[in-house]
Short mmCIF file of C-alpha atoms and ligand atoms in Angstrom, two decimals:
data_model
loop_
_atom_site.label_atom_id
_atom_site.label_comp_id
_atom_site.label_asym_id
_atom_site.label_seq_id
_atom_site.Cartn_x
_atom_site.Cartn_y
_atom_site.Cartn_z
CA MET A 260 -15.50 -18.19 -20.53
CA GLU A 261 -15.29 -19.48 -16.96
CA THR A 262 -15.31 -17.05 -14.04
CA CYS A 263 -13.91 -17.88 -10.59
CA TYR A 264 -13.66 -15.71 -7.51
CA GLY A 265 -10.99 -15.38 -4.85
CA LYS A 266 -9.72 -13.00 -2.21
CA SER A 267 -7.59 -10.30 -3.76
CA VAL A 268 -4.23 -9.71 -2.13
CA LEU A 269 -3.11 -6.96 -4.46
CA GLN A 270 -5.12 -4.83 -6.83
CA GLY A 271 -4.20 -4.65 -10.48
CA ILE A 272 -4.99 -6.55 -13.66
CA ALA A 273 -2.92 -9.25 -15.34
CA ILE A 274 -3.64 -10.83 -18.72
CA GLY A 275 -1.76 -13.86 -19.98
CA LYS A 276 -1.53 -17.64 -20.19
CA LEU A 277 -2.14 -19.88 -17.19
CA TYR A 278 0.74 -21.94 -15.90
CA VAL A 279 -0.56 -24.75 -13.72
CA ILE A 280 1.65 -26.02 -10.94
CA GLU A 281 0.25 -29.32 -9.78
CA LYS A 282 1.17 -30.81 -6.46
CA LYS A 283 3.74 -33.46 -7.31
CA GLU A 284 3.12 -36.63 -5.43
CA SER A 285 6.25 -37.90 -3.82
CA SER A 286 7.33 -41.37 -4.90
CA TRP A 287 8.43 -42.73 -1.51
CA THR A 288 6.82 -45.67 0.23
CA LYS A 289 6.84 -46.73 3.84
CA MET A 290 9.68 -49.18 4.37
CA THR A 291 10.96 -51.20 7.28
CA ILE A 292 14.63 -50.60 7.94
CA ALA A 293 17.22 -52.75 9.67
CA ASP A 294 19.75 -50.13 10.80
CA ALA A 295 18.06 -47.38 12.85
CA ASP A 296 21.34 -45.58 13.64
CA GLY A 297 22.26 -45.49 9.96
CA GLU A 298 18.80 -44.19 9.04
CA VAL A 299 19.02 -41.44 11.68
CA VAL A 300 22.39 -40.38 10.21
CA ARG A 301 20.78 -40.34 6.74
CA PHE A 302 18.05 -38.08 8.11
CA GLN A 303 20.58 -35.81 9.84
CA ASN A 304 22.53 -35.41 6.60
CA ALA A 305 19.34 -34.45 4.79
CA ARG A 306 18.65 -31.89 7.52
CA GLU A 307 22.12 -30.35 7.01
CA GLU A 308 21.54 -30.18 3.25
CA ALA A 309 18.10 -28.54 3.78
CA ILE A 310 19.69 -25.92 6.07
CA GLY A 311 22.21 -25.12 3.32
CA GLN A 312 19.39 -24.70 0.77
CA LEU A 313 17.51 -22.40 3.13
CA ASP A 314 20.62 -20.25 3.61
CA GLU A 315 20.80 -19.81 -0.16
CA LEU A 316 17.08 -19.05 -0.43
CA TYR A 317 17.42 -16.47 2.37
CA GLN A 318 20.18 -14.66 0.47
CA GLU A 319 18.14 -14.74 -2.76
CA ALA A 320 15.04 -13.42 -0.99
CA LEU A 321 17.05 -10.73 0.78
CA GLU A 322 18.16 -9.34 -2.57
CA GLN A 323 14.76 -9.68 -4.26
CA VAL A 324 12.22 -8.78 -1.60
CA GLY A 325 14.07 -7.43 1.45
CA GLU A 326 14.81 -8.68 4.93
CA GLU A 327 11.27 -8.71 6.29
CA ASN A 328 10.12 -11.15 3.62
CA ALA A 329 13.31 -13.18 3.63
CA MET A 330 12.75 -13.90 7.31
CA ILE A 331 10.45 -16.81 6.47
CA PHE A 332 13.49 -18.88 5.49
CA ASP A 333 14.99 -18.17 8.88
CA VAL A 334 11.74 -19.37 10.42
CA HIS A 335 12.07 -22.58 8.39
CA LYS A 336 15.64 -22.96 9.56
CA MET A 337 14.48 -22.55 13.13
CA MET A 338 12.00 -25.39 12.59
CA LEU A 339 14.93 -27.56 11.56
CA ASP A 340 16.36 -26.85 15.02
CA ASP A 341 13.10 -27.51 16.83
CA LEU A 342 13.79 -30.34 19.25
CA ASP A 343 10.19 -31.58 19.40
CA TYR A 344 10.06 -31.86 15.61
CA LEU A 345 13.50 -33.49 15.31
CA GLU A 346 12.93 -35.89 18.18
CA GLY A 347 9.50 -36.74 16.76
CA ILE A 348 11.17 -37.86 13.52
CA GLU A 349 14.13 -39.66 15.08
CA ASN A 350 11.97 -41.47 17.66
CA ARG A 351 9.67 -42.64 14.91
CA ILE A 352 12.61 -44.00 12.90
CA ARG A 353 13.91 -45.86 15.95
CA THR A 354 10.70 -47.13 17.52
CA GLU A 355 8.82 -48.00 14.33
CA MET A 356 12.00 -48.97 12.36
CA VAL A 357 10.80 -46.98 9.35
CA ASN A 358 12.51 -45.00 6.60
CA SER A 359 13.21 -41.27 7.05
CA GLU A 360 10.83 -40.19 4.26
CA TYR A 361 7.92 -41.80 6.08
CA ALA A 362 8.97 -40.51 9.53
CA VAL A 363 9.41 -36.95 8.23
CA THR A 364 6.09 -36.90 6.37
CA VAL A 365 4.01 -38.32 9.21
CA THR A 366 5.65 -36.12 11.86
CA GLY A 367 5.24 -33.05 9.64
CA GLU A 368 1.54 -33.83 9.15
CA GLU A 369 1.04 -34.23 12.90
CA PHE A 370 2.67 -30.85 13.57
CA ALA A 371 0.66 -29.19 10.80
CA ALA A 372 -2.58 -30.60 12.22
CA MET A 373 -1.63 -29.24 15.63
CA PHE A 374 -0.95 -25.75 14.20
CA SER A 375 -4.15 -25.81 12.12
CA SER A 376 -6.26 -26.51 15.19
CA MET A 377 -4.99 -23.40 16.99
CA ASP A 378 -7.23 -20.34 17.26
CA ASP A 379 -4.48 -17.87 16.51
CA GLU A 380 -4.51 -17.04 12.77
CA TYR A 381 -0.73 -16.55 12.75
CA MET A 382 -0.12 -20.01 14.27
CA LYS A 383 -2.63 -21.56 11.85
CA ALA A 384 -0.58 -20.20 8.98
CA ARG A 385 2.53 -21.97 10.37
CA ALA A 386 0.95 -25.30 9.36
CA ALA A 387 1.93 -24.50 5.76
CA ASP A 388 5.50 -23.79 6.89
CA VAL A 389 5.95 -27.12 8.66
CA LEU A 390 4.58 -28.97 5.62
CA ASP A 391 6.92 -26.95 3.41
CA ILE A 392 9.95 -27.85 5.48
CA SER A 393 8.94 -31.53 5.67
CA ALA A 394 8.48 -31.63 1.88
CA ARG A 395 11.95 -30.10 1.50
CA LEU A 396 13.47 -32.80 3.71
CA VAL A 397 11.74 -35.55 1.71
CA ARG A 398 12.93 -33.97 -1.57
CA VAL A 399 16.50 -33.97 -0.28
CA LEU A 400 16.17 -37.59 0.92
CA GLU A 401 14.91 -38.59 -2.54
CA GLY A 402 17.50 -36.48 -4.34
CA ARG A 403 14.80 -34.46 -6.15
CA GLU A 404 15.01 -30.83 -7.31
CA GLU A 405 12.85 -27.96 -6.05
CA PRO A 406 9.66 -27.46 -8.18
CA SER A 407 10.26 -24.62 -10.55
CA LEU A 408 8.79 -22.51 -13.26
CA HIS A 409 9.92 -23.24 -16.81
CA ALA A 410 7.96 -20.74 -18.85
CA ARG A 411 9.32 -18.91 -21.87
CA GLU A 412 6.97 -15.95 -21.54
CA PRO A 413 5.47 -14.28 -18.45
CA VAL A 414 2.52 -16.32 -17.11
CA ILE A 415 -0.25 -16.41 -14.52
CA ILE A 416 0.64 -19.03 -11.93
CA LEU A 417 -2.28 -21.26 -10.94
CA ALA A 418 -1.59 -23.55 -8.00
CA ASP A 419 -3.29 -25.35 -5.19
CA ASP A 420 -1.19 -23.39 -2.74
CA LEU A 421 2.30 -21.98 -2.93
CA SER A 422 4.85 -22.15 -0.20
CA PRO A 423 7.08 -19.13 0.40
CA SER A 424 10.10 -21.12 -0.76
CA GLU A 425 8.39 -22.13 -4.01
CA THR A 426 7.39 -18.52 -4.59
CA ILE A 427 10.82 -17.13 -3.99
CA ALA A 428 12.55 -19.77 -6.11
CA MET A 429 10.58 -18.65 -9.20
CA ASP A 430 11.92 -16.23 -11.77
CA LYS A 431 9.83 -13.12 -10.99
CA SER A 432 10.26 -11.69 -14.48
CA LYS A 433 8.14 -14.63 -15.70
CA ILE A 434 5.22 -14.03 -13.34
CA LEU A 435 2.24 -11.84 -14.19
CA ALA A 436 0.02 -12.95 -11.31
CA PHE A 437 -0.58 -15.66 -8.71
CA VAL A 438 -3.89 -17.49 -8.24
CA THR A 439 -4.18 -20.14 -5.55
CA LYS A 440 -7.04 -22.37 -4.49
CA HIS A 441 -5.96 -22.20 -0.85
CA GLY A 442 -3.91 -19.81 1.26
CA SER A 443 -4.88 -16.92 3.49
CA ALA A 444 -4.37 -13.23 2.90
CA ASN A 445 -2.12 -13.24 5.99
CA SER A 446 0.17 -15.97 4.69
CA HIS A 447 3.78 -15.24 3.93
CA THR A 448 3.17 -16.00 0.28
CA ALA A 449 0.49 -13.29 0.14
CA ILE A 450 2.85 -10.89 1.87
CA LEU A 451 5.59 -11.72 -0.64
CA ALA A 452 3.19 -11.18 -3.55
CA ARG A 453 2.26 -7.78 -2.19
CA SER A 454 5.85 -6.71 -1.77
CA LEU A 455 6.65 -7.93 -5.30
CA ASN A 456 3.72 -5.88 -6.58
CA ILE A 457 2.13 -8.85 -8.38
CA PRO A 458 -1.72 -9.07 -8.61
CA SER A 459 -2.82 -12.12 -6.66
CA LEU A 460 -5.89 -14.05 -5.60
CA VAL A 461 -5.97 -16.55 -2.75
CA ASN A 462 -8.75 -18.85 -1.58
CA THR A 463 -10.11 -19.04 -5.13
CA ASP A 464 -12.97 -21.35 -6.15
CA VAL A 465 -11.03 -22.89 -9.01
CA GLU A 466 -10.08 -26.48 -9.82
CA ILE A 467 -6.37 -27.00 -10.28
CA THR A 468 -6.31 -29.15 -13.36
CA ARG A 469 -3.77 -29.66 -16.11
CA ASP A 470 -6.58 -28.80 -18.60
CA TYR A 471 -6.11 -25.12 -17.83
CA HIS A 472 -2.39 -25.12 -18.61
CA GLY A 473 -1.62 -22.67 -21.42
CA LYS A 474 -5.13 -21.23 -21.56
CA GLU A 475 -5.65 -17.49 -21.83
CA ALA A 476 -6.84 -15.87 -18.58
CA ILE A 477 -7.37 -12.56 -16.79
CA VAL A 478 -6.69 -11.92 -13.12
CA ASP A 479 -8.68 -8.96 -11.92
CA GLY A 480 -7.35 -7.98 -8.50
CA VAL A 481 -9.82 -5.13 -8.31
CA THR A 482 -12.90 -7.39 -8.19
CA GLY A 483 -11.13 -10.60 -7.11
CA SER A 484 -12.05 -12.46 -10.32
CA LEU A 485 -10.28 -14.96 -12.52
CA PHE A 486 -11.60 -15.23 -16.09
CA ILE A 487 -10.46 -18.37 -17.92
CA GLU A 488 -10.68 -18.22 -21.72
CA PRO A 489 -12.34 -14.80 -21.54
CA ASP A 490 -14.73 -13.79 -24.29
CA GLU A 491 -13.74 -10.94 -26.63
CA GLU A 492 -15.90 -8.42 -24.82
CA THR A 493 -14.39 -9.14 -21.37
CA LEU A 494 -10.89 -9.23 -22.80
CA GLU A 495 -11.30 -5.85 -24.46
CA ALA A 496 -12.88 -4.32 -21.36
CA LYS A 497 -10.13 -5.58 -19.06
CA LYS A 498 -7.36 -4.54 -21.46
CA LYS A 499 -8.85 -1.09 -21.43
CA GLU A 500 -9.05 -1.09 -17.62
CA GLN A 501 -5.44 -2.27 -17.41
CA GLU A 502 -4.33 0.54 -19.69
CA GLU A 503 -6.28 3.00 -17.59
CA ILE A 504 -4.62 1.78 -14.39
CA ARG A 505 -1.18 2.09 -16.00
CA GLY A 506 -2.04 5.51 -17.38
CA ARG A 507 -3.23 6.67 -13.96
CA GLU A 508 0.02 5.48 -12.37
CA GLU A 509 2.10 7.34 -14.94
CA LYS A 510 0.03 10.48 -14.55
CA LEU A 511 0.42 10.40 -10.80
CA LYS A 512 4.18 10.67 -11.22
CA LEU A 513 3.62 14.20 -12.47
CA LEU A 514 2.65 15.05 -8.90
CA ILE A 515 6.16 14.42 -7.60
CA GLY A 516 7.40 17.64 -6.04
CA GLN A 517 3.89 19.12 -5.82
CA GLU A 518 2.22 20.27 -2.60
CA ASN A 519 -0.50 18.44 -0.66
CA ILE A 520 -2.94 21.30 -0.79
CA THR A 521 -6.69 21.43 -1.38
CA LYS A 522 -8.23 23.78 -3.96
CA ASP A 523 -9.30 26.04 -1.10
CA GLY A 524 -5.80 26.22 0.31
CA ARG A 525 -5.80 23.68 3.17
CA ARG A 526 -2.54 21.80 3.57
CA ILE A 527 -1.83 18.42 5.08
CA ASN A 528 1.40 16.47 5.53
CA LEU A 529 1.72 13.16 3.70
CA TYR A 530 4.25 10.88 5.38
CA ALA A 531 5.14 7.25 4.77
CA ASN A 532 5.01 4.13 6.94
CA MET A 533 7.96 1.75 6.92
CA GLY A 534 9.26 -1.32 8.74
CA ASN A 535 12.69 -2.29 7.46
CA VAL A 536 15.66 -0.05 6.94
CA GLU A 537 15.71 -0.98 3.21
CA ASP A 538 12.16 0.44 2.86
CA VAL A 539 13.60 3.94 3.07
CA GLN A 540 14.39 3.70 -0.66
CA LYS A 541 10.68 3.26 -1.48
CA VAL A 542 9.87 6.15 0.85
CA LEU A 543 12.32 8.43 -0.98
CA GLU A 544 10.93 7.41 -4.39
CA SER A 545 7.35 8.03 -3.18
CA ASP A 546 8.09 11.70 -2.50
CA ALA A 547 6.69 11.46 1.05
CA GLY A 548 7.31 14.48 3.25
CA GLY A 549 8.73 12.34 6.01
CA ILE A 550 8.34 9.02 7.79
CA GLY A 551 5.21 9.02 9.95
CA LEU A 552 5.63 5.52 11.33
CA PHE A 553 8.87 3.58 11.49
CA ARG A 554 7.79 0.25 13.01
CA SER A 555 11.02 -0.31 14.94
CA GLU A 556 9.94 -3.74 16.19
CA PHE A 557 10.98 -5.18 12.82
CA LEU A 558 14.57 -4.78 14.01
CA TYR A 559 13.73 -7.21 16.82
CA LEU A 560 11.87 -9.85 14.78
CA GLY A 561 13.29 -12.88 12.95
CA ARG A 562 16.41 -13.21 15.08
CA ASP A 563 17.59 -15.05 18.19
CA THR A 564 18.92 -12.24 20.39
CA PHE A 565 18.16 -8.62 21.23
CA PRO A 566 19.63 -6.11 18.77
CA GLU A 567 22.33 -4.24 20.65
CA GLU A 568 22.47 -0.46 20.99
CA GLU A 569 25.15 -0.04 18.31
CA GLU A 570 23.25 -2.11 15.73
CA GLN A 571 20.04 -0.16 16.38
CA PHE A 572 21.90 3.13 16.30
CA GLN A 573 23.34 2.29 12.84
CA ALA A 574 19.86 1.41 11.55
CA TYR A 575 18.18 4.59 12.85
CA LYS A 576 21.13 6.70 11.77
CA GLU A 577 20.96 5.33 8.22
CA VAL A 578 17.25 6.15 7.95
CA ALA A 579 17.62 9.62 9.52
CA SER A 580 20.61 10.52 7.29
CA ARG A 581 19.00 9.27 4.08
CA MET A 582 15.87 11.32 4.78
CA GLU A 583 18.12 14.42 4.75
CA GLY A 584 16.36 16.47 7.41
CA LYS A 585 12.82 15.28 6.68
CA LYS A 586 11.02 14.12 9.82
CA VAL A 587 11.49 10.49 10.88
CA ILE A 588 9.04 9.33 13.55
CA ILE A 589 10.37 6.20 15.19
CA ARG A 590 7.81 4.22 17.10
CA THR A 591 9.40 2.41 20.03
CA LEU A 592 9.16 -1.34 20.22
CA ASP A 593 5.62 -2.69 19.73
CA ILE A 594 6.32 -6.36 20.38
CA GLY A 595 3.72 -8.78 21.75
CA ALA A 596 0.29 -9.85 20.44
CA ASP A 597 0.93 -11.12 16.89
CA LYS A 598 4.55 -9.88 16.75
CA LYS A 599 6.55 -12.38 18.71
CA ALA A 600 10.24 -13.01 19.26
CA ASP A 601 11.12 -16.11 21.29
CA TYR A 602 14.08 -14.52 23.02
CA PHE A 603 11.75 -12.10 24.83
CA GLN A 604 10.48 -15.25 26.59
CA LEU A 605 6.96 -13.90 26.85
CA ASP A 606 4.49 -16.19 28.63
CA PRO A 607 1.61 -17.58 26.59
CA GLU A 608 -1.52 -15.50 27.14
CA GLU A 609 -5.26 -16.12 26.92
CA ASN A 610 -5.83 -12.79 25.13
CA PRO A 611 -2.55 -11.62 23.60
CA ALA A 612 -4.06 -8.52 21.93
CA LEU A 613 -5.22 -7.41 25.38
CA GLY A 614 -2.02 -8.51 26.97
CA TYR A 615 1.59 -7.81 27.67
CA ARG A 616 2.68 -5.81 24.63
CA ALA A 617 4.32 -2.61 23.43
CA ILE A 618 4.84 0.06 26.10
CA ARG A 619 3.78 -2.40 28.82
CA ILE A 620 6.87 -4.47 28.08
CA CYS A 621 9.08 -1.38 27.81
CA LEU A 622 7.98 0.03 31.17
CA THR A 623 8.43 -3.25 33.01
CA ARG A 624 11.63 -4.40 31.29
CA GLN A 625 13.33 -1.06 31.20
CA GLU A 626 16.76 -2.30 30.13
CA ILE A 627 15.26 -3.12 26.71
CA PHE A 628 13.58 0.29 26.51
CA ARG A 629 16.65 2.25 27.62
CA THR A 630 18.86 0.54 25.04
CA GLN A 631 16.43 1.51 22.30
CA LEU A 632 16.06 5.09 23.54
CA ARG A 633 19.85 5.52 23.70
CA ALA A 634 20.16 4.29 20.11
CA ILE A 635 17.39 6.61 18.86
CA TYR A 636 18.78 9.65 20.68
CA ARG A 637 22.26 8.99 19.31
CA ALA A 638 20.78 8.78 15.78
CA SER A 639 18.92 12.06 16.31
CA ALA A 640 22.24 13.89 15.79
CA PHE A 641 22.08 12.81 12.11
CA GLY A 642 18.64 14.05 11.03
CA THR A 643 15.23 15.13 12.30
CA VAL A 644 14.02 12.41 14.62
CA SER A 645 10.79 12.17 16.61
CA ILE A 646 9.76 9.35 18.93
CA MET A 647 6.30 8.00 19.55
CA PHE A 648 5.13 5.45 22.06
CA PRO A 649 2.57 2.72 21.27
CA MET A 650 -0.46 1.42 23.22
CA ILE A 651 -0.66 4.31 25.68
CA ILE A 652 -3.67 4.42 28.01
CA SER A 653 -2.77 6.96 30.71
CA VAL A 654 -0.99 10.17 31.70
CA LYS A 655 0.88 8.17 34.33
CA GLU A 656 2.57 6.11 31.60
CA ILE A 657 3.72 9.21 29.73
CA ARG A 658 5.15 10.77 32.88
CA GLU A 659 7.06 7.58 33.58
CA ILE A 660 8.33 7.45 29.98
CA LYS A 661 9.46 11.07 30.15
CA GLU A 662 11.44 10.39 33.34
CA ILE A 663 13.24 7.52 31.61
CA VAL A 664 13.87 9.71 28.55
CA GLU A 665 15.38 12.45 30.75
CA ASP A 666 17.57 9.87 32.43
CA VAL A 667 18.81 8.56 29.09
CA LYS A 668 19.54 12.09 27.84
CA LYS A 669 21.49 12.89 31.02
CA GLU A 670 23.47 9.67 30.65
CA LEU A 671 24.40 10.55 27.05
CA THR A 672 25.33 14.12 28.03
CA ASP A 673 27.56 12.80 30.83
CA GLU A 674 29.23 10.50 28.31
CA GLY A 675 29.77 13.42 25.92
CA ILE A 676 27.54 11.83 23.23
CA ALA A 677 25.74 14.27 20.91
CA PHE A 678 22.02 14.15 20.24
CA GLY A 679 19.47 16.45 18.61
CA GLU A 680 16.10 17.98 19.52
CA VAL A 681 13.61 15.12 19.61
CA GLU A 682 9.87 15.70 19.45
CA LEU A 683 7.90 13.27 21.65
CA GLY A 684 4.46 11.95 20.78
CA ILE A 685 2.16 9.04 21.46
CA MET A 686 -0.02 6.73 19.45
CA ILE A 687 -3.73 6.97 20.08
CA GLU A 688 -4.81 3.41 19.47
CA THR A 689 -6.87 2.56 22.53
CA PRO A 690 -10.32 4.03 23.23
CA ALA A 691 -8.92 5.00 26.67
CA ALA A 692 -6.26 7.22 25.07
CA ALA A 693 -8.80 8.90 22.79
CA LEU A 694 -11.16 9.51 25.70
CA VAL A 695 -8.47 11.10 27.89
CA SER A 696 -6.71 12.82 24.97
CA ALA A 697 -7.38 16.25 26.51
CA GLU A 698 -5.10 15.34 29.42
CA LEU A 699 -2.60 13.41 27.30
CA ALA A 700 -2.20 16.39 24.94
CA LYS A 701 -0.72 18.48 27.76
CA GLU A 702 2.15 16.00 28.00
CA VAL A 703 3.28 15.55 24.39
CA GLU A 704 3.93 17.40 21.14
CA PHE A 705 1.92 15.17 18.83
CA PHE A 706 -0.60 12.36 18.52
CA SER A 707 -0.56 9.69 15.82
CA ILE A 708 -3.81 7.75 15.61
CA GLY A 709 -3.34 4.01 15.04
CA THR A 710 -6.69 3.16 13.49
CA ASN A 711 -5.88 -0.54 13.10
CA ASP A 712 -5.79 -1.10 16.83
CA LEU A 713 -8.24 1.70 17.61
CA THR A 714 -10.84 -0.12 15.46
CA GLN A 715 -9.96 -3.48 17.02
CA TYR A 716 -10.30 -2.21 20.59
CA THR A 717 -13.31 0.05 19.99
CA LEU A 718 -15.34 -2.61 18.20
CA ALA A 719 -13.97 -5.51 20.26
CA ILE A 720 -12.94 -7.31 17.05
CA ASP A 721 -9.69 -9.23 16.73
CA ARG A 722 -7.98 -7.66 13.72
CA GLN A 723 -6.19 -10.97 12.94
CA ASN A 724 -9.35 -13.04 12.71
CA GLN A 725 -10.47 -13.30 9.07
CA LYS A 726 -13.86 -14.63 10.09
CA LEU A 727 -14.60 -11.24 11.59
CA ASP A 728 -13.63 -9.27 8.46
CA PRO A 729 -17.28 -8.53 7.61
CA PHE A 730 -17.71 -6.96 11.07
CA TYR A 731 -14.42 -5.00 11.12
CA ASP A 732 -15.67 -1.59 10.07
CA SER A 733 -13.16 1.20 10.55
CA HIS A 734 -15.77 3.66 9.22
CA HIS A 735 -17.89 2.86 12.28
CA PRO A 736 -19.23 6.13 13.76
CA ALA A 737 -17.66 5.23 17.13
CA VAL A 738 -14.18 5.10 15.54
CA LEU A 739 -14.72 8.34 13.61
CA LYS A 740 -15.98 10.09 16.77
CA LEU A 741 -12.87 9.04 18.69
CA ILE A 742 -10.68 10.34 15.85
CA GLU A 743 -12.47 13.69 15.82
CA MET A 744 -12.30 14.00 19.59
CA THR A 745 -8.56 13.27 19.52
CA ILE A 746 -7.92 15.94 16.87
CA GLN A 747 -9.89 18.57 18.78
CA ASN A 748 -8.26 17.79 22.12
CA GLY A 749 -4.79 17.70 20.61
CA HIS A 750 -5.23 21.06 18.94
CA LYS A 751 -6.53 22.71 22.13
CA GLU A 752 -3.16 22.02 23.72
CA GLY A 753 -1.07 22.82 20.64
CA ALA A 754 -0.26 19.18 19.74
CA TRP A 755 -0.39 18.25 16.06
CA VAL A 756 -2.42 15.16 15.12
CA GLY A 757 -1.94 12.56 12.40
CA ILE A 758 -3.22 9.11 11.45
CA CYS A 759 -0.80 6.28 10.71
CA GLY A 760 -3.19 3.29 10.63
CA GLU A 761 -4.49 1.79 7.36
CA LEU A 762 -7.49 4.12 7.41
CA ALA A 763 -5.18 6.99 6.49
CA ALA A 764 -4.96 5.54 2.95
CA ASP A 765 -8.74 5.34 2.54
CA ASP A 766 -9.39 8.17 0.09
CA THR A 767 -13.14 8.10 0.70
CA LEU A 768 -12.34 9.64 4.10
CA THR A 769 -9.62 12.12 3.08
CA GLU A 770 -12.02 15.04 2.88
CA THR A 771 -13.62 14.11 6.22
CA PHE A 772 -10.19 14.03 7.86
CA ILE A 773 -9.22 17.39 6.38
CA ASP A 774 -12.53 18.85 7.54
CA MET A 775 -11.76 17.53 11.01
CA GLY A 776 -8.50 19.51 10.88
CA LEU A 777 -6.08 16.58 10.72
CA ASP A 778 -2.43 17.64 10.23
CA GLU A 779 -0.86 14.50 8.79
CA LEU A 780 -1.63 11.21 7.05
CA SER A 781 0.99 8.48 7.12
CA VAL A 782 0.54 5.68 4.60
CA SER A 783 2.42 2.97 2.73
CA PRO A 784 4.65 4.62 0.07
CA THR A 785 2.47 3.32 -2.80
CA TYR A 786 -0.43 5.52 -1.67
CA ILE A 787 1.41 8.85 -1.34
CA LEU A 788 0.80 10.16 -4.86
CA LYS A 789 -2.76 8.79 -5.02
CA LEU A 790 -3.61 10.69 -1.85
CA ARG A 791 -1.83 13.82 -3.05
CA ASP A 792 -4.02 13.70 -6.12
CA ARG A 793 -7.13 13.23 -3.98
CA ILE A 794 -6.20 16.15 -1.72
CA ARG A 795 -5.54 18.47 -4.66
CA ASN A 796 -9.07 17.78 -5.93
CA ILE A 797 -10.82 18.67 -2.67
CA GLY A 798 -12.48 22.03 -2.04
C1 LIG B 601 -2.27 0.84 14.25
O1 LIG B 601 -2.60 0.12 15.21
O2 LIG B 601 -3.08 1.46 13.54
C2 LIG B 601 -0.85 0.98 13.90
C3 LIG B 601 -0.43 1.84 12.99
O3 LIG B 601 0.04 0.13 14.51
P1 LIG B 601 0.24 -1.41 14.07
O4 LIG B 601 -0.60 -1.66 12.85
O5 LIG B 601 1.68 -1.59 13.85
O6 LIG B 601 -0.29 -2.10 15.29
MG1 LIG B 602 -1.09 -0.56 16.57
#
């Protein structure tokens, strides 16, 4: 038995045969051409063909994994419109009189090297995308097919790295798990794996060799291990563990419709976090009591223009109606930092996480904010809608927001447009907000603590930087003290308090939070029943 270790992207255990996907070397060679114009036309035709393929992949991904994950193919399409990239290729063809395959490969490698050298983890990950798109262009130029999976039974994919397009092109019913030698937990492939609910390891210390093809293996997403040709004892133990995990999942379903109440009678609301409108289906299936965080910025990402009021209204209305009266807390636009949309034309910043983001954009570019508020208020006539504002640091900001909200409501009333009662709250995700929460609580009806950013700003640790993972400790006493202080100050003024950051799903803290008097936990739909179970065993 051989044991390798990687970074687990999704917990769970998979047992099956390895299917090795080796990097296929392309067969092209550098050639001198005589007709540069003709070669540029050949390249442009390949580009058109690649755009067509990406359109098809986008549609496929949209059906299989939803809009948020399908967006990567739009990003690839955008790269095929990037003038620097295109001119880089065409200039190389003309000045060096070389074939398109060579020009595309070399230009792609240059761009990838540039992305890799950037400090920003998100931009680093784009290196894989530019290589992916360059490989696609070369495949089209050579008339080759996309690499694919031809397995008769479900298998564990073992690859050097997988591009999002390779992942999406595979038949998911044939995949038990993914293991890659490279890749980061923030990559789009990792995100896709998570949304497909497939156990996965990235950055694994394994050799990608044909010798492993067809060999029995176990992927243990709980410990981040890959066992190749496991011995009987390990196999039996892991089979048992797998059965236990499945059994636990089945048992949890019995909790659907049950209350979130401790043995000694303390109740807490369990709400779900969501990003895309399609996610509402998962929220309904999870039996969440409401939506505690609707990350509305997803409506603004992966597109070229601002979503108009009507489009936003339809999205919010659909979510509010489908939740049939259960609370839907829409967080206003939290763009900036790692969530970027070119059409906002935001200037590059030295410290984006400490920069122009979220409410700071909304208060300075009010036309964007007002459009969103109008859409949310209109949707409030179709369900129970609350609004919360991200990245707040002062009372002054809330007063300004409330003036804008009043203005928007007056405008709608004057236009004869109906809207409902809307509860207003803020996110507590800066140490400043937690420290002045006594004053902030007088201004709003609820607080929702964003522990992802609260940890980042309290500990001065960039949440995107994987190198700092060992230091990123959201159990740090400073973070827990700020949470407790926020709950106490909120309650003194009659504001309810919840947590919507990742820490809400950490069941080692559930009892602590309930003891602190927390009113709500908002988590990804997969954690709702697990937490309900935890709560019902407290006290
Ligand atoms: C948070 O910061 O904890 C939060 C929920 O917001 P986001 O993760 O979207 O920044
Ligand atoms: Mg946040």
